[in-house]
């Protein structure tokens, strides 16, 4: 129970780690914050910096060993639970609105698009290499949500 205060602007996305002990929050202040929920009172345990625009989406992989953050700067960043950046995925020409890991954590999907900018794509990235393996185009507007089927 409690209110988590720490971001200096709007919070756009939150995600619980699979074990429920950590919450990630992405904000218009261009940061991701990690919150320790294992005790009686939530405690901020780190601020992840690297995006140059608002962080629109955060998602954990299946075992909580990686966090993905998508940003209006057009990138996806991968982080360890202790806040170390593991890589930056570049290729979108507009804001990244949503990120999601595949059930086996081998891939990250990102959805993009912004008013006046015509990326409007879903891209699939291989986590191990950071390489784009597929681009799904043809959307007539921005892609605001991505998800993998559980199977």
Coordinates of N, CA and C in Angstrom, one line a residue:
X1 N 0.8 -1.2 0.0 CA 0.0 0.0 0.0 C 0.9 1.2 0.0
X2 N 0.4 2.3 -0.7 CA 1.1 3.5 -0.6 C 1.2 4.2 -2.0
X3 N 1.6 5.4 -2.0 CA 1.8 6.1 -3.3 C 3.3 6.2 -3.6
X4 N 3.6 5.9 -4.8 CA 5.0 6.0 -5.3 C 5.2 7.3 -5.9
X5 N 6.1 8.1 -5.2 CA 6.4 9.4 -5.7 C 7.9 9.4 -6.1
X6 N 8.2 10.1 -7.2 CA 9.6 10.2 -7.6 C 9.8 10.7 -9.0
X7 N 8.9 10.4 -9.9 CA 8.9 10.9 -11.3 C 8.6 12.4 -11.2
X8 N 9.2 13.2 -12.1 CA 8.9 14.6 -12.2 C 7.8 14.9 -13.2
X9 N 7.3 13.9 -13.9 CA 6.2 14.2 -14.9 C 5.3 12.9 -14.9
X10 N 4.4 12.9 -15.9 CA 3.4 11.9 -16.0 C 4.0 10.5 -16.1
X11 N 3.4 9.5 -15.4 CA 3.7 8.1 -15.6 C 2.9 7.5 -16.7
X12 N 3.5 7.0 -17.7 CA 2.8 6.5 -18.9 C 2.6 5.0 -18.9
X13 N 3.4 4.2 -18.1 CA 3.4 2.8 -18.1 C 4.0 2.2 -16.9
X14 N 3.4 1.1 -16.4 CA 3.9 0.4 -15.2 C 3.9 -1.1 -15.5
X15 N 4.8 -1.9 -14.9 CA 4.8 -3.3 -15.1 C 5.4 -4.0 -13.9
X16 N 4.7 -5.0 -13.3 CA 5.2 -5.8 -12.2 C 6.2 -6.8 -12.7
X17 N 7.3 -7.1 -12.0 CA 8.2 -8.2 -12.4 C 7.4 -9.5 -12.1
X18 N 7.8 -10.6 -12.8 CA 7.1 -11.8 -12.6 C 6.9 -12.3 -11.2
X19 N 7.9 -12.0 -10.3 CA 7.8 -12.4 -8.9 C 7.0 -11.4 -8.0
X20 N 6.6 -10.3 -8.6 CA 5.8 -9.3 -7.9 C 6.6 -8.5 -7.0
X21 N 7.9 -8.6 -6.9 CA 8.7 -7.8 -5.9 C 9.2 -6.5 -6.4
X22 N 9.2 -6.3 -7.8 CA 9.7 -5.1 -8.3 C 8.6 -4.5 -9.3
X23 N 8.4 -3.2 -9.2 CA 7.6 -2.5 -10.2 C 8.5 -1.6 -11.0
X24 N 8.3 -1.6 -12.3 CA 8.9 -0.6 -13.2 C 7.9 0.4 -13.7
X25 N 8.3 1.7 -13.7 CA 7.4 2.7 -14.1 C 8.2 3.6 -15.2
X26 N 7.5 3.9 -16.3 CA 8.1 4.7 -17.3 C 7.3 6.0 -17.4
X27 N 8.1 7.1 -17.6 CA 7.5 8.4 -17.4 C 7.9 9.4 -18.6
X28 N 7.1 10.5 -18.6 CA 7.4 11.6 -19.5 C 8.6 12.3 -19.1
X29 N 9.2 12.0 -18.0 CA 10.4 12.6 -17.5 C 11.6 12.0 -18.2
X30 N 11.4 11.0 -19.1 CA 12.4 10.3 -19.9 C 13.2 9.2 -19.1
X31 N 12.6 8.8 -17.9 CA 13.3 7.8 -17.1 C 12.3 6.6 -16.8
X32 N 13.0 5.5 -16.4 CA 12.3 4.4 -15.9 C 12.7 4.3 -14.4
X33 N 11.8 4.1 -13.5 CA 12.1 3.9 -12.1 C 11.8 2.5 -11.7
X34 N 12.6 1.9 -10.9 CA 12.4 0.6 -10.3 C 12.1 0.8 -8.8
X35 N 11.0 0.1 -8.4 CA 10.5 0.2 -7.1 C 10.5 -1.2 -6.4
X36 N 11.1 -1.3 -5.2 CA 11.2 -2.5 -4.4 C 9.9 -2.6 -3.6
X37 N 9.1 -3.7 -3.9 CA 7.8 -3.9 -3.3 C 7.9 -5.0 -2.3
X38 N 9.1 -5.6 -2.0 CA 9.2 -6.8 -1.1 C 9.0 -6.5 0.3
X39 N 9.1 -5.3 0.8 CA 8.9 -4.9 2.2 C 7.5 -4.4 2.4
X40 N 7.3 -3.9 3.6 CA 6.0 -3.3 3.9 C 5.7 -2.0 3.2
X41 N 6.8 -1.2 2.9 CA 6.6 0.0 2.3 C 7.4 0.0 1.0
X42 N 6.8 0.4 -0.2 CA 7.6 0.5 -1.4 C 8.7 1.5 -1.3
X43 N 9.9 1.1 -1.9 CA 11.1 1.9 -1.9 C 11.7 2.0 -3.3
X44 N 12.0 3.2 -3.7 CA 12.6 3.4 -5.0 C 14.0 2.8 -4.9
X45 N 14.3 1.9 -5.9 CA 15.7 1.3 -5.9 C 16.5 1.7 -7.1
X46 N 16.0 2.5 -8.0 CA 16.9 2.9 -9.0 C 16.2 3.7 -10.1
X47 N 16.9 4.6 -10.8 CA 16.4 5.4 -11.9 C 17.2 5.0 -13.1
X48 N 16.6 4.6 -14.2 CA 17.2 4.2 -15.4 C 17.2 5.3 -16.4
X49 N 18.3 5.8 -16.8 CA 18.4 7.0 -17.7 C 19.1 6.5 -19.0
X50 N 18.6 7.1 -20.1 CA 19.2 6.8 -21.4 C 18.3 7.3 -22.5
X51 N 17.0 7.3 -22.3 CA 16.1 7.7 -23.4 C 16.1 9.3 -23.4
X52 N 15.9 9.8 -24.6 CA 16.0 11.2 -24.8 C 14.6 11.8 -24.9
X53 N 13.5 11.0 -24.9 CA 12.1 11.4 -24.9 C 11.4 10.6 -23.8
X54 N 10.1 10.8 -23.7 CA 9.2 10.1 -22.8 C 9.3 8.6 -22.9
X55 N 9.2 7.9 -21.8 CA 9.2 6.4 -21.8 C 7.7 6.0 -21.8
X56 N 7.3 5.4 -22.9 CA 5.8 5.2 -23.1 C 5.4 3.8 -22.7
X57 N 6.4 2.8 -22.6 CA 6.0 1.4 -22.3 C 7.2 0.7 -21.6
X58 N 6.8 -0.1 -20.7 CA 7.8 -1.0 -20.0 C 7.2 -2.4 -19.9
X59 N 8.1 -3.4 -20.0 CA 7.7 -4.8 -19.9 C 8.8 -5.7 -19.5
X60 N 8.5 -6.6 -18.6 CA 9.5 -7.6 -18.1 C 9.5 -8.9 -19.0
X61 N 10.6 -9.5 -19.1 CA 10.6 -10.9 -19.7 C 10.0 -11.9 -18.7
X62 N 9.9 -13.1 -19.1 CA 9.2 -14.2 -18.4 C 9.8 -14.5 -17.0
X63 N 11.1 -14.3 -16.8 CA 11.7 -14.6 -15.5 C 12.2 -13.4 -14.8
X64 N 11.9 -12.2 -15.3 CA 12.4 -11.0 -14.6 C 13.8 -10.7 -14.8
X65 N 14.5 -11.3 -15.7 CA 16.0 -11.0 -15.9 C 16.2 -9.9 -16.8
X66 N 15.2 -9.4 -17.5 CA 15.4 -8.3 -18.4 C 14.1 -7.4 -18.4
X67 N 14.3 -6.1 -18.6 CA 13.2 -5.2 -18.7 C 13.4 -4.5 -20.0
X68 N 12.3 -4.3 -20.8 CA 12.4 -3.5 -22.0 C 11.6 -2.2 -21.8
X69 N 12.2 -1.1 -22.3 CA 11.5 0.2 -22.3 C 11.4 0.8 -23.7
X70 N 10.2 1.2 -24.0 CA 10.0 1.9 -25.3 C 9.8 3.4 -25.1
X71 N 10.3 4.2 -26.1 CA 10.3 5.6 -25.9 C 9.8 6.4 -27.1
X72 N 9.4 7.6 -26.9 CA 9.0 8.5 -28.0 C 10.3 8.8 -28.8
X73 N 11.5 8.5 -28.3 CA 12.7 8.8 -29.1 C 12.9 7.7 -30.2
X74 N 12.0 6.7 -30.3 CA 12.0 5.8 -31.3 C 12.9 4.5 -31.0
X75 N 13.4 4.4 -29.8 CA 14.2 3.3 -29.4 C 13.5 2.4 -28.4
X76 N 14.1 1.2 -28.3 CA 13.8 0.2 -27.2 C 15.1 0.0 -26.5
X77 N 15.1 0.1 -25.2 CA 16.3 -0.2 -24.4 C 16.0 -1.4 -23.6
X78 N 17.0 -2.2 -23.4 CA 17.0 -3.4 -22.5 C 17.8 -3.2 -21.3
X79 N 17.3 -3.6 -20.2 CA 17.9 -3.3 -18.9 C 17.9 -4.6 -18.0
X80 N 18.9 -4.7 -17.1 CA 18.9 -5.8 -16.1 C 18.1 -5.3 -14.9
X81 N 17.7 -6.2 -14.0 CA 16.9 -5.7 -12.9 C 17.7 -4.8 -11.9
X82 N 19.0 -4.8 -12.0 CA 19.8 -3.9 -11.2 C 20.1 -2.6 -11.9
X83 N 19.5 -2.4 -13.1 CA 19.6 -1.1 -13.8 C 20.7 -0.9 -14.8
X84 N 21.4 -2.0 -15.2 CA 22.4 -1.9 -16.2 C 21.8 -2.0 -17.6
X85 N 22.2 -1.1 -18.4 CA 21.7 -1.2 -19.8 C 22.4 -2.3 -20.6
X86 N 21.6 -3.1 -21.2 CA 22.1 -4.3 -22.0 C 22.1 -4.0 -23.5
X87 N 21.4 -3.0 -23.9 CA 21.4 -2.7 -25.4 C 20.3 -1.7 -25.8
X88 N 20.5 -1.2 -26.9 CA 19.5 -0.3 -27.5 C 19.1 -0.8 -28.9
X89 N 17.8 -0.9 -29.1 CA 17.3 -1.4 -30.4 C 16.8 -0.2 -31.2
X90 N 17.4 0.0 -32.3 CA 17.1 1.2 -33.2 C 16.6 0.7 -34.5
X91 N 15.6 1.5 -35.0 CA 15.1 1.1 -36.4 C 13.8 1.9 -36.6
X92 N 13.0 2.2 -35.6 CA 11.8 2.9 -35.8 C 12.1 4.4 -36.2
X93 N 11.2 4.9 -37.0 CA 11.4 6.3 -37.4 C 10.4 7.2 -36.6
X94 N 9.6 6.7 -35.7 CA 8.7 7.4 -34.9 C 8.7 6.8 -33.5
X95 N 7.8 7.4 -32.6 CA 7.7 6.9 -31.2 C 7.4 5.5 -31.1
X96 N 8.1 4.8 -30.1 CA 7.7 3.4 -29.8 C 6.7 3.6 -28.7
X97 N 5.5 3.0 -29.0 CA 4.3 3.2 -28.1 C 4.1 1.9 -27.2
X98 N 4.7 0.8 -27.6 CA 4.4 -0.4 -26.8 C 5.6 -1.4 -27.0
X99 N 5.9 -2.2 -26.0 CA 6.9 -3.2 -26.1 C 6.4 -4.5 -25.3
X100 N 6.8 -5.6 -25.8 CA 6.4 -6.9 -25.2 C 7.4 -8.0 -25.5
X101 N 7.7 -8.8 -24.5 CA 8.6 -10.0 -24.7 C 7.8 -11.2 -25.2
X102 N 8.4 -12.0 -26.0 CA 7.8 -13.3 -26.4 C 7.8 -14.2 -25.1
X103 N 7.0 -15.2 -25.1 CA 6.9 -16.1 -23.9 C 8.3 -16.7 -23.5
X104 N 9.1 -17.0 -24.5 CA 10.4 -17.6 -24.2 C 11.5 -16.6 -24.0
X105 N 11.1 -15.3 -24.1 CA 12.1 -14.2 -23.9 C 13.1 -14.0 -25.0
X106 N 13.0 -14.8 -26.1 CA 14.0 -14.6 -27.1 C 13.8 -13.4 -28.0
X107 N 12.6 -12.9 -28.0 CA 12.2 -11.8 -28.9 C 11.5 -10.7 -28.1
X108 N 11.6 -9.5 -28.7 CA 10.9 -8.3 -28.2 C 10.1 -7.8 -29.4
X109 N 8.9 -7.4 -29.2 CA 8.1 -6.8 -30.2 C 7.9 -5.3 -29.8
X110 N 7.9 -4.4 -30.8 CA 7.7 -3.0 -30.5 C 6.8 -2.4 -31.5
X111 N 5.8 -1.6 -31.1 CA 4.9 -1.0 -31.9 C 5.1 0.5 -32.0
X112 N 5.0 1.1 -33.2 CA 5.4 2.5 -33.4 C 4.4 3.3 -34.2
X113 N 4.6 4.6 -34.1 CA 3.8 5.5 -34.9 C 3.5 6.8 -34.1
X114 N 3.4 7.8 -34.8 CA 3.0 9.1 -34.1 C 2.4 10.0 -35.2
X115 N 1.6 10.9 -34.7 CA 0.9 11.8 -35.6 C 1.9 12.6 -36.4
X116 N 1.7 12.6 -37.8 CA 2.6 13.3 -38.7 C 3.8 12.5 -39.0
X117 N 4.1 11.4 -38.4 CA 5.2 10.5 -38.7 C 4.7 9.1 -39.1
X118 N 5.1 8.6 -40.2 CA 4.4 7.4 -40.7 C 5.1 6.1 -40.5
X119 N 5.7 5.8 -39.4 CA 6.4 4.5 -39.2 C 5.3 3.4 -39.1
X120 N 4.3 3.5 -38.2 CA 3.2 2.7 -38.1 C 3.5 1.2 -38.3
X121 N 4.5 0.7 -37.6 CA 5.0 -0.7 -37.8 C 5.1 -1.4 -36.5
X122 N 5.1 -2.7 -36.6 CA 5.5 -3.6 -35.5 C 6.8 -4.2 -35.9
X123 N 7.8 -4.2 -35.0 CA 9.1 -4.8 -35.3 C 9.4 -5.9 -34.3
X124 N 10.0 -6.9 -34.7 CA 10.4 -8.1 -33.9 C 11.9 -8.1 -33.8
X125 N 12.4 -8.1 -32.6 CA 13.9 -8.0 -32.4 C 14.3 -9.3 -31.7
X126 N 15.5 -9.8 -32.1 CA 16.1 -10.9 -31.4 C 16.9 -10.3 -30.2
X127 N 16.5 -10.8 -29.0 CA 17.1 -10.2 -27.8 C 18.6 -10.5 -27.7
X128 N 19.1 -11.7 -28.0 CA 20.5 -12.1 -27.9 C 21.4 -11.2 -28.8
X129 N 20.9 -10.8 -30.0 CA 21.8 -10.1 -30.9 C 21.4 -8.6 -31.0
X130 N 20.2 -8.3 -30.7 CA 19.7 -6.9 -30.9 C 19.3 -6.6 -32.3
X131 N 19.3 -7.7 -33.1 CA 18.9 -7.5 -34.5 C 17.4 -7.6 -34.8
X132 N 17.0 -6.7 -35.7 CA 15.6 -6.8 -36.1 C 15.4 -8.0 -37.0
X133 N 14.5 -8.9 -36.7 CA 14.2 -10.1 -37.5 C 13.0 -10.0 -38.4
X134 N 12.1 -9.0 -38.1 CA 10.9 -8.9 -38.9 C 10.3 -7.6 -38.7
X135 N 9.7 -7.0 -39.7 CA 9.0 -5.8 -39.7 C 7.6 -6.0 -40.3
X136 N 6.6 -5.7 -39.5 CA 5.2 -5.9 -39.9 C 4.7 -4.5 -40.3
X137 N 4.4 -4.2 -41.6 CA 4.0 -2.9 -42.0 C 2.6 -3.0 -42.6
X138 N 2.1 -1.9 -42.9 CA 0.8 -1.9 -43.6 C -0.3 -1.3 -42.7
X139 N 0.0 -1.0 -41.5 CA -1.0 -0.3 -40.6 C -1.3 1.1 -41.1
X140 N -2.5 1.5 -41.1 CA -2.9 2.8 -41.6 C -2.7 3.9 -40.6
X141 N -2.4 3.5 -39.4 CA -2.1 4.5 -38.3 C -1.1 3.9 -37.3
X142 N -1.0 4.6 -36.2 CA 0.0 4.3 -35.2 C -0.4 2.9 -34.5
X143 N 0.6 2.2 -34.1 CA 0.5 1.0 -33.4 C 0.7 1.3 -31.9
X144 N -0.4 1.1 -31.1 CA -0.3 1.5 -29.7 C -0.2 0.4 -28.8
X145 N -0.3 -0.9 -29.2 CA -0.2 -2.0 -28.3 C 0.3 -3.2 -29.1
X146 N 1.2 -4.0 -28.5 CA 1.7 -5.2 -29.0 C 1.7 -6.3 -27.9
X147 N 1.5 -7.5 -28.4 CA 1.5 -8.7 -27.4 C 1.8 -9.9 -28.2
X148 N 2.4 -10.9 -27.5 CA 2.6 -12.2 -28.1 C 1.5 -13.2 -27.6
X149 N 1.2 -14.1 -28.4 CA 0.3 -15.2 -27.9 C 1.1 -16.1 -26.9
X150 N 0.4 -16.6 -25.9 CA 1.1 -17.4 -24.9 C 1.7 -18.7 -25.5
X151 N 1.2 -19.1 -26.6 CA 1.8 -20.4 -27.2 C 2.5 -20.1 -28.4

